[in-house]
mmCIF file of C-alpha atoms in Angstrom:
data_model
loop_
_atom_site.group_PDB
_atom_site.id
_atom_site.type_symbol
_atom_site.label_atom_id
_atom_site.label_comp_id
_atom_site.label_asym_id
_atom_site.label_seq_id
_atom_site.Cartn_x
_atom_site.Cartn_y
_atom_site.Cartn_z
ATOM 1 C CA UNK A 1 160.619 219.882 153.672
ATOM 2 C CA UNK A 2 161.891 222.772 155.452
ATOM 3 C CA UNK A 3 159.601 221.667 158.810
ATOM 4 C CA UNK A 4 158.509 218.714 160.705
ATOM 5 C CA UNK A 5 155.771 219.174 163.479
ATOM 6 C CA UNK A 6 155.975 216.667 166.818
ATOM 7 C CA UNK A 7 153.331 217.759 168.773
ATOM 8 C CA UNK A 8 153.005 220.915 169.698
ATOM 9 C CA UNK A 9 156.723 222.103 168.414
ATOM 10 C CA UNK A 10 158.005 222.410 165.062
ATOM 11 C CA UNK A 11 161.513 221.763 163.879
ATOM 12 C CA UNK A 12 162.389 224.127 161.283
ATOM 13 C CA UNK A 13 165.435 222.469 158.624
ATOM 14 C CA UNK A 14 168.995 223.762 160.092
ATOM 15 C CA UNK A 15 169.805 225.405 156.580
ATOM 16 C CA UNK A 16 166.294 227.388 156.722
ATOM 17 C CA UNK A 17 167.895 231.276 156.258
ATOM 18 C CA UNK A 18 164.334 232.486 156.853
ATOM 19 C CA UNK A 19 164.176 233.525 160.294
ATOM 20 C CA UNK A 20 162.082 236.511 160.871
ATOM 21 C CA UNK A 21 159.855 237.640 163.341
ATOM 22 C CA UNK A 22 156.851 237.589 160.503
ATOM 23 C CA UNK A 23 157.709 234.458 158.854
ATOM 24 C CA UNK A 24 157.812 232.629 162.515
ATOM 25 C CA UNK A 25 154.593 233.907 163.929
ATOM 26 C CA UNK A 26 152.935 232.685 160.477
ATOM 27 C CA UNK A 27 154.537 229.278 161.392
ATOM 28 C CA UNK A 28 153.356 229.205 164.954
ATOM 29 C CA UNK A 29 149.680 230.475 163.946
ATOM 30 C CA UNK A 30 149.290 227.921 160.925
ATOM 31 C CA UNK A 31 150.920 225.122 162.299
ATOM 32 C CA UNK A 32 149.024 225.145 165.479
ATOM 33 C CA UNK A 33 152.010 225.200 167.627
ATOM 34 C CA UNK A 34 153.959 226.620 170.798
ATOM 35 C CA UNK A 35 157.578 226.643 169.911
ATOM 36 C CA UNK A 36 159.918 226.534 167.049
ATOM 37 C CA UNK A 37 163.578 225.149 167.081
ATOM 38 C CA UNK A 38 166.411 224.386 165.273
ATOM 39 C CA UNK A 39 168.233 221.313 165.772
ATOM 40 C CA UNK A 40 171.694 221.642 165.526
ATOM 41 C CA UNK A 41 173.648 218.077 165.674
ATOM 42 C CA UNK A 42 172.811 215.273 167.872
ATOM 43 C CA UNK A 43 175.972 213.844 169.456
ATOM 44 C CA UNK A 44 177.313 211.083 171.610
ATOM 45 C CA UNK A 45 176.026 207.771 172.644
ATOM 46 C CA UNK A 46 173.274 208.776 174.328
ATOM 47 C CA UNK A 47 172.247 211.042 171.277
ATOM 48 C CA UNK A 48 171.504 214.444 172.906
ATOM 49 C CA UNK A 49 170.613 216.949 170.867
ATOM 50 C CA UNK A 50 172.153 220.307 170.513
ATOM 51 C CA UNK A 51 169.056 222.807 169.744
ATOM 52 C CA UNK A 52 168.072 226.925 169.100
ATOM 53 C CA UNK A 53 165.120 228.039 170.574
ATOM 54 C CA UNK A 54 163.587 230.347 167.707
ATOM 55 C CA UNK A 55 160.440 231.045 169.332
ATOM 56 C CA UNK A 56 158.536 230.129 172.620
ATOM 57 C CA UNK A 57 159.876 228.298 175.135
ATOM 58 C CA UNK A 58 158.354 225.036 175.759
ATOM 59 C CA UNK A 59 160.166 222.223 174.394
ATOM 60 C CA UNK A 60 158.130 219.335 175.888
ATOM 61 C CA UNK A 61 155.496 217.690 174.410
ATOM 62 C CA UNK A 62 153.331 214.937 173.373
ATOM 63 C CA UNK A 63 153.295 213.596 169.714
ATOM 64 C CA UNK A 64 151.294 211.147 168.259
ATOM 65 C CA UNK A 65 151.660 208.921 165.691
ATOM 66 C CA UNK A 66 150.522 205.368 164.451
ATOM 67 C CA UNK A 67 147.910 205.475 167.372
ATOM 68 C CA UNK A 68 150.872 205.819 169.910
ATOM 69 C CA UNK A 69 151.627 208.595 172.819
ATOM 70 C CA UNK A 70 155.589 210.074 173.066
ATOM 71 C CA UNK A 71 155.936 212.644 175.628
ATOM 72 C CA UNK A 72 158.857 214.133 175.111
ATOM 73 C CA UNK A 73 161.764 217.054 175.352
ATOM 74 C CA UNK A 74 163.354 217.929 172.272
ATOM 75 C CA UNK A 75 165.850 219.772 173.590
ATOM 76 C CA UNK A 76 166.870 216.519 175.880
ATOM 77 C CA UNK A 77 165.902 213.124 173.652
ATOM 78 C CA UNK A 78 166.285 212.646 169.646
ATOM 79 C CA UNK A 79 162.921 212.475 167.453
ATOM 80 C CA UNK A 80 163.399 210.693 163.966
ATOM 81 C CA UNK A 81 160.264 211.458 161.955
ATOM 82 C CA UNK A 82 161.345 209.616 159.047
ATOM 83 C CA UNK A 83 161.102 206.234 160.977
ATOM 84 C CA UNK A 84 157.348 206.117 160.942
ATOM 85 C CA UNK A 85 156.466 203.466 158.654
ATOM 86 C CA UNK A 86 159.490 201.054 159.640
ATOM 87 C CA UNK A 87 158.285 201.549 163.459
ATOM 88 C CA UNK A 88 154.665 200.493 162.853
ATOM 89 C CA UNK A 89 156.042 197.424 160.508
ATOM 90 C CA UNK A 90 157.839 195.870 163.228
ATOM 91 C CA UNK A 91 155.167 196.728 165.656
ATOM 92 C CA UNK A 92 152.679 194.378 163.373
ATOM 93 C CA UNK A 93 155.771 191.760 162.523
ATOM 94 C CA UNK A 94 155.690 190.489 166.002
ATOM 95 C CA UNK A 95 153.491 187.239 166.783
ATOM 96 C CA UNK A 96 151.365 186.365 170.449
ATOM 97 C CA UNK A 97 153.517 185.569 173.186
ATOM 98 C CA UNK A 98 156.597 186.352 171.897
ATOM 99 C CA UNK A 99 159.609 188.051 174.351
ATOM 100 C CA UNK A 100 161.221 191.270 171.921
ATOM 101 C CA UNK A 101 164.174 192.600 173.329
ATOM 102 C CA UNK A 102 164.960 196.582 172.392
ATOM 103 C CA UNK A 103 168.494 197.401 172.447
ATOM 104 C CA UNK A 104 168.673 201.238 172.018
ATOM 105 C CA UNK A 105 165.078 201.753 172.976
ATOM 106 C CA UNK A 106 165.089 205.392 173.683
ATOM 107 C CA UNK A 107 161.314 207.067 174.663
ATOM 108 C CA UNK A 108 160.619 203.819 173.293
ATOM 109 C CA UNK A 109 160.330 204.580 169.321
ATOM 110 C CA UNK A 110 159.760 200.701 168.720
ATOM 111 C CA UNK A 111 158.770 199.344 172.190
ATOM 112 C CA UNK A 112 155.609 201.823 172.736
ATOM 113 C CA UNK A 113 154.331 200.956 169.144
ATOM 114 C CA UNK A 114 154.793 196.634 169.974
ATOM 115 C CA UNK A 115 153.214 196.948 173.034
ATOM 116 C CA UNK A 116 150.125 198.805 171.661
ATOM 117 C CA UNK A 117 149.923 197.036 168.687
ATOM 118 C CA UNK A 118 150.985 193.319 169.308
ATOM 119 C CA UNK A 119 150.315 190.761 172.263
ATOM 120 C CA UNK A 120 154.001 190.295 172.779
ATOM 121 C CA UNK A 121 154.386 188.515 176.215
ATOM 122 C CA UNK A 122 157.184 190.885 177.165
ATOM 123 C CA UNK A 123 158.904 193.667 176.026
ATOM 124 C CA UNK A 124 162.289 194.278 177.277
ATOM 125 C CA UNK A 125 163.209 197.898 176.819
ATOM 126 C CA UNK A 126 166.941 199.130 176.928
ATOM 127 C CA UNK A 127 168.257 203.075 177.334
ATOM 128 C CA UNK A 128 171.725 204.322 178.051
ATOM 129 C CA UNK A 129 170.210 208.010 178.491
ATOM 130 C CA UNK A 130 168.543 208.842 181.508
ATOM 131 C CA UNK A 131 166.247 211.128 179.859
ATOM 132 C CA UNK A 132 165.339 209.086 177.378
ATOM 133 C CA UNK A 133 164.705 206.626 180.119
ATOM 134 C CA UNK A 134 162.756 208.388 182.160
ATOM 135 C CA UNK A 135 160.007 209.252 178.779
ATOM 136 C CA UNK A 136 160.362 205.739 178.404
ATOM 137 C CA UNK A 137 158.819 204.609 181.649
ATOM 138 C CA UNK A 138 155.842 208.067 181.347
ATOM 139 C CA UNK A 139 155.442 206.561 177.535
ATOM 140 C CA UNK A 140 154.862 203.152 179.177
ATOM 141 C CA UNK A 141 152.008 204.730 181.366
ATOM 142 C CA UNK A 142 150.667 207.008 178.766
ATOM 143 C CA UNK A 143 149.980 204.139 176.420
ATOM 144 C CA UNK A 144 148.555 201.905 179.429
ATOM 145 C CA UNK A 145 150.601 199.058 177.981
ATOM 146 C CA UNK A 146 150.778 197.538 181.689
ATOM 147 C CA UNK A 147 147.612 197.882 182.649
ATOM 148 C CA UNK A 148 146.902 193.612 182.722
ATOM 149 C CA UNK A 149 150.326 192.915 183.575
ATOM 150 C CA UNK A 150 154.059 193.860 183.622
ATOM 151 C CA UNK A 151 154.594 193.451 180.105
ATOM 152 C CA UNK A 152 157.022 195.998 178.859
ATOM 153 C CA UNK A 153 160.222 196.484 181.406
ATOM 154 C CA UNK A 154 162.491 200.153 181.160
ATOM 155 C CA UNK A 155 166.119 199.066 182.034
ATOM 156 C CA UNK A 156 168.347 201.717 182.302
ATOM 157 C CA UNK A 157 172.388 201.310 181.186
ATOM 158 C CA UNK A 158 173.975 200.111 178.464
ATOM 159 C CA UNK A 159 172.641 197.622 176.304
ATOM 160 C CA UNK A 160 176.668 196.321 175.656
ATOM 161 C CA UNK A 161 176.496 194.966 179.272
ATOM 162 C CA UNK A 162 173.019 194.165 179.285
ATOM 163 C CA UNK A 163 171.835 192.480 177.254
ATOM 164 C CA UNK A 164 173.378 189.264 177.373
ATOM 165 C CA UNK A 165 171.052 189.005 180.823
ATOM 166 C CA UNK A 166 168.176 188.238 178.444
ATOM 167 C CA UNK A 167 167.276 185.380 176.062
ATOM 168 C CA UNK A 168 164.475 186.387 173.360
ATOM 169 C CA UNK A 169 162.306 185.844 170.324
ATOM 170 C CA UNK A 170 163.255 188.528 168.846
ATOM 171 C CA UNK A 171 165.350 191.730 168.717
ATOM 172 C CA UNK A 172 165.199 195.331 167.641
ATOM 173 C CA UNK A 173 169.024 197.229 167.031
ATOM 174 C CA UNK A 174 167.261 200.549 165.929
ATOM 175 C CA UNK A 175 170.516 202.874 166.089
ATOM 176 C CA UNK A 176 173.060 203.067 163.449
ATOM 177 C CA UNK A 177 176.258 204.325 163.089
ATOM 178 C CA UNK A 178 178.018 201.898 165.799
ATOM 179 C CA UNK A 179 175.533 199.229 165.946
ATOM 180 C CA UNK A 180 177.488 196.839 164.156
ATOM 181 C CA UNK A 181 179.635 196.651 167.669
ATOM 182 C CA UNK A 182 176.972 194.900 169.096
ATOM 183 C CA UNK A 183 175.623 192.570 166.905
ATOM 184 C CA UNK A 184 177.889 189.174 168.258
ATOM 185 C CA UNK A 185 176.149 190.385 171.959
ATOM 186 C CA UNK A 186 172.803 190.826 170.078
ATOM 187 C CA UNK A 187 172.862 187.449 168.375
ATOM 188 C CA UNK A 188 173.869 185.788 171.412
ATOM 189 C CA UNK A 189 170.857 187.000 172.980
ATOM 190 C CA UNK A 190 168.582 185.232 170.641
ATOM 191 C CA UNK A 191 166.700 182.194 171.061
ATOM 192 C CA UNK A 192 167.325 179.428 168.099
ATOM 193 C CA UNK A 193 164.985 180.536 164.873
ATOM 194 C CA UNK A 194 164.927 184.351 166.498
ATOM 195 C CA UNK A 195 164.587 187.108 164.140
ATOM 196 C CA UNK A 196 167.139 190.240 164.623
ATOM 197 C CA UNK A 197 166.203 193.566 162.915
ATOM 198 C CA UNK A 198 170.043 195.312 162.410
ATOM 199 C CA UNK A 199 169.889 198.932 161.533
ATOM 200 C CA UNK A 200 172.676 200.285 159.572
ATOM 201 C CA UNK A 201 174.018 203.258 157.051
ATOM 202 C CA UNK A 202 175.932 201.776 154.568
ATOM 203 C CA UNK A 203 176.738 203.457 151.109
ATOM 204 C CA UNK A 204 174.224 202.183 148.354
ATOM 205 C CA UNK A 205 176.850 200.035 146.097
ATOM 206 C CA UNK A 206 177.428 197.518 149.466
ATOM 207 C CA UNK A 207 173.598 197.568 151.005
ATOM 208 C CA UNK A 208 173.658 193.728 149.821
ATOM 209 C CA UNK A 209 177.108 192.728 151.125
ATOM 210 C CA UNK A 210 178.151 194.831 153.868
ATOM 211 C CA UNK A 211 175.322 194.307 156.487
ATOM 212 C CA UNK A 212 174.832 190.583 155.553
ATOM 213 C CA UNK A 213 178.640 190.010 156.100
ATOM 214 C CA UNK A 214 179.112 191.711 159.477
ATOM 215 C CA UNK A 215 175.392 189.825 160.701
ATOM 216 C CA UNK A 216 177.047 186.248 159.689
ATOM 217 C CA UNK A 217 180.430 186.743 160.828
ATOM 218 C CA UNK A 218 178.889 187.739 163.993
ATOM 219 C CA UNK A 219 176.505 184.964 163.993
ATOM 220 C CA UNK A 220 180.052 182.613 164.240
ATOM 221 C CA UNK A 221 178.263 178.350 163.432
ATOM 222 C CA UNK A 222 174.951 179.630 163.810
ATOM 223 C CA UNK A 223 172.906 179.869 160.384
ATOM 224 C CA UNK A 224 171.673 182.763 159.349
ATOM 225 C CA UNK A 225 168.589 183.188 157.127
ATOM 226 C CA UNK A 226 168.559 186.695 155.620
ATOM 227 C CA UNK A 227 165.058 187.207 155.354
ATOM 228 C CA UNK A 228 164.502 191.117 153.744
ATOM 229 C CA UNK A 229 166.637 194.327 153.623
ATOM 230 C CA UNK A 230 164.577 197.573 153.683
ATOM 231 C CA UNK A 231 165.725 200.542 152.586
ATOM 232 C CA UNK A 232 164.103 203.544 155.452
ATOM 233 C CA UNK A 233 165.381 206.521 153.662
ATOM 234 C CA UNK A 234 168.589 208.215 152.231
ATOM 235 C CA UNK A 235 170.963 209.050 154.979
ATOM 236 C CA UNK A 236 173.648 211.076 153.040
ATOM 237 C CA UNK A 237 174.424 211.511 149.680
ATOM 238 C CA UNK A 238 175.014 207.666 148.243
ATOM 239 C CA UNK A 239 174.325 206.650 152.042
ATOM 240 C CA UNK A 240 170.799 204.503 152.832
ATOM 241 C CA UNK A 241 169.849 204.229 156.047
ATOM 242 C CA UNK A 242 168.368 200.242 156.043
ATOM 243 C CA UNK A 243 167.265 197.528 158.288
ATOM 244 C CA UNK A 244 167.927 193.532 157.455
ATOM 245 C CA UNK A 245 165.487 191.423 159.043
ATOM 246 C CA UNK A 246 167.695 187.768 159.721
ATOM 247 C CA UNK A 247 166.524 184.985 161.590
ATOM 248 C CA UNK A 248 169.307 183.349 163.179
ATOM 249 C CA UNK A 249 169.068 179.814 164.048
#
């Protein structure tokens, strides 16, 4: 696809050579939208993107999706489209009264979607960037998700130092590249018979090795029930993005 729309600002594909003032206005007209940018690279922990402004100016916004509200600023907070189906599946995964614990929660890609779709008793929600953080907590109001009671918390810092505060049901480690860094603090975090979902890219010929292998020889004497691995989509060439669902015990 050489677009993606989130809300009212598309995001044309960084290799797209068409730029020109014809082909952009056709874009803004039939796409219904304000502004179009290219994103560059995303860098750094706190995954800030690096964007062009190709036309407009507004790069704030509300998207929608799976019956959920992100507001947003693309040119200050990451957007991964291609998550969509794997955020609404953990979202309907999680059983009443149960305490989820988000490590890299961002403008709250997983948490929004649990706390509008499940009756979670809490919702612990952890961001290193303060952007992110701060569309976290205006997510948490947009969706009304507190409206009965406090049940989804916004902690800002670094989910390395952090989490170990918490003892869960269950816990989401939606960020790749590094996350296998903090799966011994993740693990430790869980409550006996909790269920982990571990993110990871990992090239296609060691998807059932590699993750399973770093989960258990985090997971030290505890047993570890490897329950599915899901492919989300292809990350590089011979690379798979995936998530292994594990229930630790």
């Amino acid at each position: 696809m050489k677009w993606k729309k989130i809300g009212k600002v598309l995001i044309l594909d960084k290799n797209e050579k068409n730029l020109s003032e014809t082909y952009l206005n056709e874009l803004l007209t039939s796409n219904n939208v304000d502004t179009i940018i290219k994103i560059n690279n995303i860098y750094g922990t706190k995954r800030m993107p690096n964007i062009e402004i190709l036309k407009g100016s507004d790069t704030e916004t509300i998207h929608k999706e799976n019956g959920c509200f992100f507001k947003l600023d693309l040119s200050k907070v990451m957007w991964s489209k291609g998550n969509v189906n794997e955020r609404l599946r953990i979202a309907k995964l999680i059983k009443p009264n149960e305490t989820v614990l988000d490590m890299f929660a961002g403008i709250g890609y997983f948490s929004i979607p649990i706390g509008v779709h499940s009756k979670a008793k809490k919702i612990y929600s952890i961001e290193i960037n303060p952007n992110s953080y701060g569309f976290l907590k205006e997510n948490i109001e947009l969706n009304k998700i507190n409206k009965d009671y406090n049940r989804m918390e916004a902690i800002l810092g670094d989910s390395k130092e952090l989490t170990s505060n918490y003892k869960v049901d269950r816990i989401i480690m939606g960020y790749v590249k590094t996350t296998h860094h903090y799966l011994k603090i993740a693990i430790g975090s869980l409550n006996p018979g909790g269920i982990l979902h571990y993110h990871e890219t990992v090239p296609l010929k060691l998807i059932n090795t590699r993750p399973i292998n770093r989960i258990k020889n985090a997971a030290g004497d505890r047993d570890v029930n490897i329950i599915t691995i899901n492919k989300i989509k292809q990350y590089a060439p011979g690379v798979a993005h995936i998530v292994v669902d594990a229930q630790i015990n």
